[in-house]
mmCIF file of C-alpha atoms in Angstrom:
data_model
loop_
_atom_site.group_PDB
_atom_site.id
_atom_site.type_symbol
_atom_site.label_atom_id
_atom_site.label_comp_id
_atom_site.label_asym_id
_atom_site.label_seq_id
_atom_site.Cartn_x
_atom_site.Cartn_y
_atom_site.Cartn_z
ATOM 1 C CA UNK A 4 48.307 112.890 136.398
ATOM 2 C CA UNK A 5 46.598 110.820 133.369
ATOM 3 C CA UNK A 6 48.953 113.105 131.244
ATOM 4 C CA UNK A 7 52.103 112.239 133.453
ATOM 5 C CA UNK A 8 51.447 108.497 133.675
ATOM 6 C CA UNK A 9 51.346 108.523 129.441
ATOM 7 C CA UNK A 10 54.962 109.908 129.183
ATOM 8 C CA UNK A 11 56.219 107.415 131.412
ATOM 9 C CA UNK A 12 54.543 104.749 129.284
ATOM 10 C CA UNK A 13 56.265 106.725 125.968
ATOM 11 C CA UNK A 14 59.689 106.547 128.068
ATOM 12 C CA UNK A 15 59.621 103.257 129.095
ATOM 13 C CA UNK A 16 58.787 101.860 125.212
ATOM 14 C CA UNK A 17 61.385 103.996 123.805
ATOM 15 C CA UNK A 18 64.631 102.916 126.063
ATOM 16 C CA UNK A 19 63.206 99.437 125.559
ATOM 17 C CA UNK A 20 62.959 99.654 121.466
ATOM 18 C CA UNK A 21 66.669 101.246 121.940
ATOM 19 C CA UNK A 22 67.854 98.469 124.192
ATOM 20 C CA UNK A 23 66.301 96.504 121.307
ATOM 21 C CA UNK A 24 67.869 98.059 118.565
ATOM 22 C CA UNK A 25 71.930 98.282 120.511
ATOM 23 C CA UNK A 26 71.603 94.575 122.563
ATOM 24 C CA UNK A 27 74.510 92.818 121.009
ATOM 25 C CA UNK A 28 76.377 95.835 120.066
ATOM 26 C CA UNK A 29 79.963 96.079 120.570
ATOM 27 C CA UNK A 30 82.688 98.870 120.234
ATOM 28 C CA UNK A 31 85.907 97.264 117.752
ATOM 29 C CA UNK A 32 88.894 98.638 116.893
ATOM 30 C CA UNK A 33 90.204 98.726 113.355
ATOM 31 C CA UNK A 34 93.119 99.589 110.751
ATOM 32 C CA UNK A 35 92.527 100.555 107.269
ATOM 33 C CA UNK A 36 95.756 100.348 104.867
ATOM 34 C CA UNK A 37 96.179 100.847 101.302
ATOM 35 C CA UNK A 38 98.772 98.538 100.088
ATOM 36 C CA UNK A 39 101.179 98.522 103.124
ATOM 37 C CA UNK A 40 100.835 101.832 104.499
ATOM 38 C CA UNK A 41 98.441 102.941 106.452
ATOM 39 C CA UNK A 42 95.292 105.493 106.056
ATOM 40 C CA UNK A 43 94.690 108.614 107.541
ATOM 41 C CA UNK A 44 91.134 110.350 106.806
ATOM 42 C CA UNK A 45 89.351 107.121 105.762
ATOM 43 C CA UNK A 46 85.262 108.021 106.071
ATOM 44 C CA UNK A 47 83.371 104.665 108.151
ATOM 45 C CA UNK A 48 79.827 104.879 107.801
ATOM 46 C CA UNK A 49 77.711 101.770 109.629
ATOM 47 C CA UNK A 50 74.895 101.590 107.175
ATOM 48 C CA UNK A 51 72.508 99.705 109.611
ATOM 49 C CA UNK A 52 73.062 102.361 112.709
ATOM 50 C CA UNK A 53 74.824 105.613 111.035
ATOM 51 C CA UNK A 54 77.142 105.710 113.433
ATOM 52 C CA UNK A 55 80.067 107.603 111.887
ATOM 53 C CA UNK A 56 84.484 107.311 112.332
ATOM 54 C CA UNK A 57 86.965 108.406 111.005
ATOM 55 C CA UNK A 58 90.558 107.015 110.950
ATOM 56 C CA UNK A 59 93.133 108.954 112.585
ATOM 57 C CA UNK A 60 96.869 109.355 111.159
ATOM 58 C CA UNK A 61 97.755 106.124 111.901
ATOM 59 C CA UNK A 62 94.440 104.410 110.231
ATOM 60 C CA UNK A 63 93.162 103.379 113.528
ATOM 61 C CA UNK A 64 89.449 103.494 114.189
ATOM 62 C CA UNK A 65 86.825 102.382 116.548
ATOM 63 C CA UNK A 66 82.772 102.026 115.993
ATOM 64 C CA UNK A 67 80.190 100.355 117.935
ATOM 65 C CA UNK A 68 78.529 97.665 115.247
ATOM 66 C CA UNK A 69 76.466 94.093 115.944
ATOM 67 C CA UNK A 70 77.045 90.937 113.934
ATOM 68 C CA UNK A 71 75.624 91.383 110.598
ATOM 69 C CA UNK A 72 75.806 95.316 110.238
ATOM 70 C CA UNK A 73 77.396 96.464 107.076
ATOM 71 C CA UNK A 74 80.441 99.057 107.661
ATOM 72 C CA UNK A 75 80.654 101.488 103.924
ATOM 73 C CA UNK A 76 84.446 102.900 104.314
ATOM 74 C CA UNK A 77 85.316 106.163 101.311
ATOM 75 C CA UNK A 78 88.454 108.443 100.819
ATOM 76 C CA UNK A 79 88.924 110.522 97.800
ATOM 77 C CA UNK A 80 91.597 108.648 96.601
ATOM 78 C CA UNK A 81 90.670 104.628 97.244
ATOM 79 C CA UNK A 82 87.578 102.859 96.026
ATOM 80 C CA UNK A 83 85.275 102.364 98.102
ATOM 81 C CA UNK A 84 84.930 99.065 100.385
ATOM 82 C CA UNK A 85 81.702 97.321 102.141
ATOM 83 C CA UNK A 86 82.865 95.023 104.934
ATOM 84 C CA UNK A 87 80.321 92.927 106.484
ATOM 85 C CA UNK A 88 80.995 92.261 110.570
ATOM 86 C CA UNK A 89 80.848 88.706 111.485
ATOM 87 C CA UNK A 90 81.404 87.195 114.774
ATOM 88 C CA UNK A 91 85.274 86.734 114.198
ATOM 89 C CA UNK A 92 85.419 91.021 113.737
ATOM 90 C CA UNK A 93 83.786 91.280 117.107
ATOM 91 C CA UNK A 94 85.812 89.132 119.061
ATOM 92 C CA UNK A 95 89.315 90.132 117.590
ATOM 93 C CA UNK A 96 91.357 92.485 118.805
ATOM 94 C CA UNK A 97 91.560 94.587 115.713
ATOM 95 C CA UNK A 98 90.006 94.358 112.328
ATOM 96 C CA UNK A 99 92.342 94.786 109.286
ATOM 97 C CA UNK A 100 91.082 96.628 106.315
ATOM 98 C CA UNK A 101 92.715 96.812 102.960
ATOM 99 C CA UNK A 102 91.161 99.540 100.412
ATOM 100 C CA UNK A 103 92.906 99.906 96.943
ATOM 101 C CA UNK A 104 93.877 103.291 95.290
ATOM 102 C CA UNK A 105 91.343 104.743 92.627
ATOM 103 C CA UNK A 106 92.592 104.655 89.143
ATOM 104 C CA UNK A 107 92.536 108.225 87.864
ATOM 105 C CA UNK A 108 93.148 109.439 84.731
ATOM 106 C CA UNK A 109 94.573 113.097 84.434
ATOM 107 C CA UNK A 110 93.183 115.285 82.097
ATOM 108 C CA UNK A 111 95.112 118.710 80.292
ATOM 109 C CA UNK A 112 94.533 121.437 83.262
ATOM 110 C CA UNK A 113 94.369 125.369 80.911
ATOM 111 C CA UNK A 114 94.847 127.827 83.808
ATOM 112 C CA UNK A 115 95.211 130.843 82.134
ATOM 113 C CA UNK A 116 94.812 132.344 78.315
ATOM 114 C CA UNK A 117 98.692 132.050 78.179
ATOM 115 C CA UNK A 118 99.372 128.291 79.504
ATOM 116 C CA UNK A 119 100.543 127.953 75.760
ATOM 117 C CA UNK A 120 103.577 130.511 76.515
ATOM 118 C CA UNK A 121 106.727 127.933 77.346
ATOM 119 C CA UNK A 122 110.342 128.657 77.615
ATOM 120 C CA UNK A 123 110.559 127.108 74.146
ATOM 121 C CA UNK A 124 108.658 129.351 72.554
ATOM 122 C CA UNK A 125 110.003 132.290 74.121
ATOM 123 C CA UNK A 126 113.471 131.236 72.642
ATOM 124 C CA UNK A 127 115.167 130.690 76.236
ATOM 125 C CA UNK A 128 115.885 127.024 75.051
ATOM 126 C CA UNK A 129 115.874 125.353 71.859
ATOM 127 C CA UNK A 130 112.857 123.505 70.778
ATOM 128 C CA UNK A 131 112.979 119.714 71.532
ATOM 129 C CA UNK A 132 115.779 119.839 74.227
ATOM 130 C CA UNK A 133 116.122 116.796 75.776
ATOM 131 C CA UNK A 134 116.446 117.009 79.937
ATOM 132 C CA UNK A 135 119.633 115.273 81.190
ATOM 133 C CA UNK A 136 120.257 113.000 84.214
ATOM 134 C CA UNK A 137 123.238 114.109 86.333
ATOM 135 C CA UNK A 138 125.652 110.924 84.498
ATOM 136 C CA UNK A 139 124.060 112.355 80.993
ATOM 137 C CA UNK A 140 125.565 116.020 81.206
ATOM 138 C CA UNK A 141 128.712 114.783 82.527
ATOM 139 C CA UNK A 142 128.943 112.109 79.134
ATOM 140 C CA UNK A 143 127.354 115.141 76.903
ATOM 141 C CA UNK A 144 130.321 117.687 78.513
ATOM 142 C CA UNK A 145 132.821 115.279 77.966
ATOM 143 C CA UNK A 146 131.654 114.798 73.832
ATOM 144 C CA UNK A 147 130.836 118.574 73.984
ATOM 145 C CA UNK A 148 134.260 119.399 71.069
ATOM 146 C CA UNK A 149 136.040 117.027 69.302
ATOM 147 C CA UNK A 150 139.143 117.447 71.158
ATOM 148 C CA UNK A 151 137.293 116.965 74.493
ATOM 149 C CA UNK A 152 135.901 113.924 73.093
ATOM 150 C CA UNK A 153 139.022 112.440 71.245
ATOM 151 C CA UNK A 154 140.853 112.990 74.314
ATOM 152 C CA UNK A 155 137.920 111.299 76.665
ATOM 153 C CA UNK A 156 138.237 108.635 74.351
ATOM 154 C CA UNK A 157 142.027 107.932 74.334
ATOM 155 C CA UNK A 158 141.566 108.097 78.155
ATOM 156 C CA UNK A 159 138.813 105.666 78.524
ATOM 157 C CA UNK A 160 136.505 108.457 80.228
ATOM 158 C CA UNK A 161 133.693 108.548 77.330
ATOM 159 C CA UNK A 162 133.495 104.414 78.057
ATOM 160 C CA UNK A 163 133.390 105.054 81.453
ATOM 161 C CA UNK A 164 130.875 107.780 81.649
ATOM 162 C CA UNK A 165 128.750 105.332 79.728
ATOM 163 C CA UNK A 166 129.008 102.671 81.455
ATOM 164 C CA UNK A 167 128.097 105.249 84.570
ATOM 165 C CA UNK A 168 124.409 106.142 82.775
ATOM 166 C CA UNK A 169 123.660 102.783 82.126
ATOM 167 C CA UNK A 170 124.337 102.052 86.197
ATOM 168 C CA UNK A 171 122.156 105.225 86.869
ATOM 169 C CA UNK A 172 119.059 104.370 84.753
ATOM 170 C CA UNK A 173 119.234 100.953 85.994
ATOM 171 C CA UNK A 174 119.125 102.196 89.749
ATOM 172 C CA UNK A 175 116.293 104.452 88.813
ATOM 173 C CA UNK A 176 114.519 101.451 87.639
ATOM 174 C CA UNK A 177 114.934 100.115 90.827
ATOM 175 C CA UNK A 178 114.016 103.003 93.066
ATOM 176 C CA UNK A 179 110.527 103.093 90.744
ATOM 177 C CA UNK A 180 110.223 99.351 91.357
ATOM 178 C CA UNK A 181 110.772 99.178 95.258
ATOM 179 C CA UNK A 182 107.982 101.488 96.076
ATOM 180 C CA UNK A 183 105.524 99.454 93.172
ATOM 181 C CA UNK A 184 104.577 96.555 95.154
ATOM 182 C CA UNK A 185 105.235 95.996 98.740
ATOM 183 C CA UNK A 186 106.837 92.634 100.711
ATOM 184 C CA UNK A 187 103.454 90.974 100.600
ATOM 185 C CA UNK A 188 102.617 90.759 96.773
ATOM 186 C CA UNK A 189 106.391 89.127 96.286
ATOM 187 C CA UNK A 190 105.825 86.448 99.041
ATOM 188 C CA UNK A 191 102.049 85.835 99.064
ATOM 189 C CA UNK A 192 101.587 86.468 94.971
ATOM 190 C CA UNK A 193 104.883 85.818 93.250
ATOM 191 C CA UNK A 194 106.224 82.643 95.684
ATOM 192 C CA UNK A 195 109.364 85.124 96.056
ATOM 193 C CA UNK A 196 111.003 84.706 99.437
ATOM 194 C CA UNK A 197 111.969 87.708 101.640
ATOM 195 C CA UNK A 198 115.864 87.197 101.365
ATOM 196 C CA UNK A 199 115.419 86.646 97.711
ATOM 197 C CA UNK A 200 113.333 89.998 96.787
ATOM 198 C CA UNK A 201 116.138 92.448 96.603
ATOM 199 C CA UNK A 202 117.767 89.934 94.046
ATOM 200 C CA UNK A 203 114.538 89.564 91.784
ATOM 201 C CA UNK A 204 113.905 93.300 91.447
ATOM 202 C CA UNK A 205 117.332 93.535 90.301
ATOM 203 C CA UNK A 206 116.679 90.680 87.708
ATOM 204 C CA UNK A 207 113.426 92.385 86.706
ATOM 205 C CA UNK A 208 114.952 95.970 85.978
ATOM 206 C CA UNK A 209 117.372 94.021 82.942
ATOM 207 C CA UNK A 210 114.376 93.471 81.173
ATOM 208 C CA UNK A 211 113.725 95.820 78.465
ATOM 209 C CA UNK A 212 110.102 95.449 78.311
ATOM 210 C CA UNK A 213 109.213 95.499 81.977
ATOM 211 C CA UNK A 214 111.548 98.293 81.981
ATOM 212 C CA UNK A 215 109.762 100.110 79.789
ATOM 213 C CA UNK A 216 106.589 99.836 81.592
ATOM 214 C CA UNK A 217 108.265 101.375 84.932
ATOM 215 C CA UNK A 218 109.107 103.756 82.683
ATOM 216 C CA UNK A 219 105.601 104.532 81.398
ATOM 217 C CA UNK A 220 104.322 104.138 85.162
ATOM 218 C CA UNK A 221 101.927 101.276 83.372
ATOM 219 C CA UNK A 222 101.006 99.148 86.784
ATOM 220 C CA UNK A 223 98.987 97.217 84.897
ATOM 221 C CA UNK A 224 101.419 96.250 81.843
ATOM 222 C CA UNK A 225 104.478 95.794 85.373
ATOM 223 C CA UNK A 226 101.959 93.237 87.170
ATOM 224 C CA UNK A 227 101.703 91.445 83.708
ATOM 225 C CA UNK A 228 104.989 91.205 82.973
ATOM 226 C CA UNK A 229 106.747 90.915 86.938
ATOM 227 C CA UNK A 230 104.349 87.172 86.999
ATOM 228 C CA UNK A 231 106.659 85.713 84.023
ATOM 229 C CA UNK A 232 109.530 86.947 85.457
ATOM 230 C CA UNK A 233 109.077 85.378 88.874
ATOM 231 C CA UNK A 234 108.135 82.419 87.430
ATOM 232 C CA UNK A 235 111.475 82.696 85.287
ATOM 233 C CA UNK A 236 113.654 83.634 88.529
ATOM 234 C CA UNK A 237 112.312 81.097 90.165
ATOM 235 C CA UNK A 238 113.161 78.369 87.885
ATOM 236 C CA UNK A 239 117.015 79.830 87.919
ATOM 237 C CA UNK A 240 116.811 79.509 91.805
ATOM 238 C CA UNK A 241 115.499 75.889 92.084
ATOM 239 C CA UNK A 242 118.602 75.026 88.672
ATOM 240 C CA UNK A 243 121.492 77.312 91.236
ATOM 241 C CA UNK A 244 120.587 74.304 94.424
#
């Protein structure tokens, strides 16, 4: 009986030091994004409980956390993010997180003792060849003999065909640029209204050097540059009124 009335006692203490530990405690719902899409797979550890979550394929989450626990989120690919939860987390309907992609450099992969063998140096194509866009073999067919291109030329076609490359790079440019940076970072960073972003990517891809680093997939060197430009555009818009 002595024994009995001892493990009550244990009971008792321990569902109090739990109550103890969870009073306060809520369950909140939450989105992780990375730039504007969303994240599937994002690892939520609560550092004060270790209660675990992970984000389904829509980023959405839930996890039971207090006021003042820490949440650690990870994914392979973003850096990871500490987000403190205040009272404002646990009374909103959903908390919005916003991780950022790592930074990774790739390195030369060998997989075999014959990744040096290439179809240039089997003799299947010339050394050096340069690869064609679609508007690039048409121009190169149509300067391919000098009858095809003296004719092309009478006929205007050569001009033409040039003109179409030029259009072609340029829209390349500006597929590459449209998936950069999303609505936000014009609006909120760049003072760029909504109607107006369509016509500033379109004024960014004529420049030469910010077209360059598109073309060199330098973020860095694009944020740079894109911040002059908007303040440039912008000036045009506020002489056009």
């Amino acid at each position: 009986m002595r024994t009995n009335n001892i493990l009550v006692i244990l009971f008792l203490m321990i569902v109090q030091i739990s109550f103890g530990q969870t009073s306060g405690a809520k369950e909140i719902l939450g989105q992780v994004f990375e730039e504007s899409s969303s994240v599937e797979g994002v690892n939520i550890i609560n550092n004060n409980t270790q209660i675990t979550a992970v984000t389904d394929e829509n980023g959405m989450f839930s996890i039971v956390v207090k006021e003042g626990d820490v949440l650690v989120f990870s994914s392979v690919n973003l850096e990871p993010l500490k987000r403190r939860i205040t009272v404002e987390d646990l009374t909103s309907s959903s908390v919005q997180i916003k991780m950022t992609a790592k930074q990774i450099e790739l390195k030369e992969v060998v997989v075999n003792d014959n990744g040096g063998i290439t179809a240039e140096n089997l003799g299947i194509v010339p050394h050096g060849q340069k690869t064609y866009t679609p508007a690039e073999r048409k121009l190169y067919t149509a300067k391919s003999t000098s009858i095809d291109k003296i004719l092309n030329g009478i006929s205007g076609r050569s001009s033409m065909l040039k003109k179409e490359v030029k259009v072609e790079k340029k829209e390349m440019l500006f597929r590459k640029l449209e998936y950069l940076f999303d609505d936000n970072y014009y609006t909120e960073r760049l003072r760029i209204s909504l109607e107006d972003i369509k016509g500033f990517q379109l004024y960014c891809v004529e420049d030469s050097e910010f077209a360059v680093s598109l073309n060199s997939k330098n973020k860095t060197m694009s944020m740079f540059l894109i911040t002059e430009l908007a303040r440039k555009y912008l000036k045009i818009l506020e002489n056009e009124k």
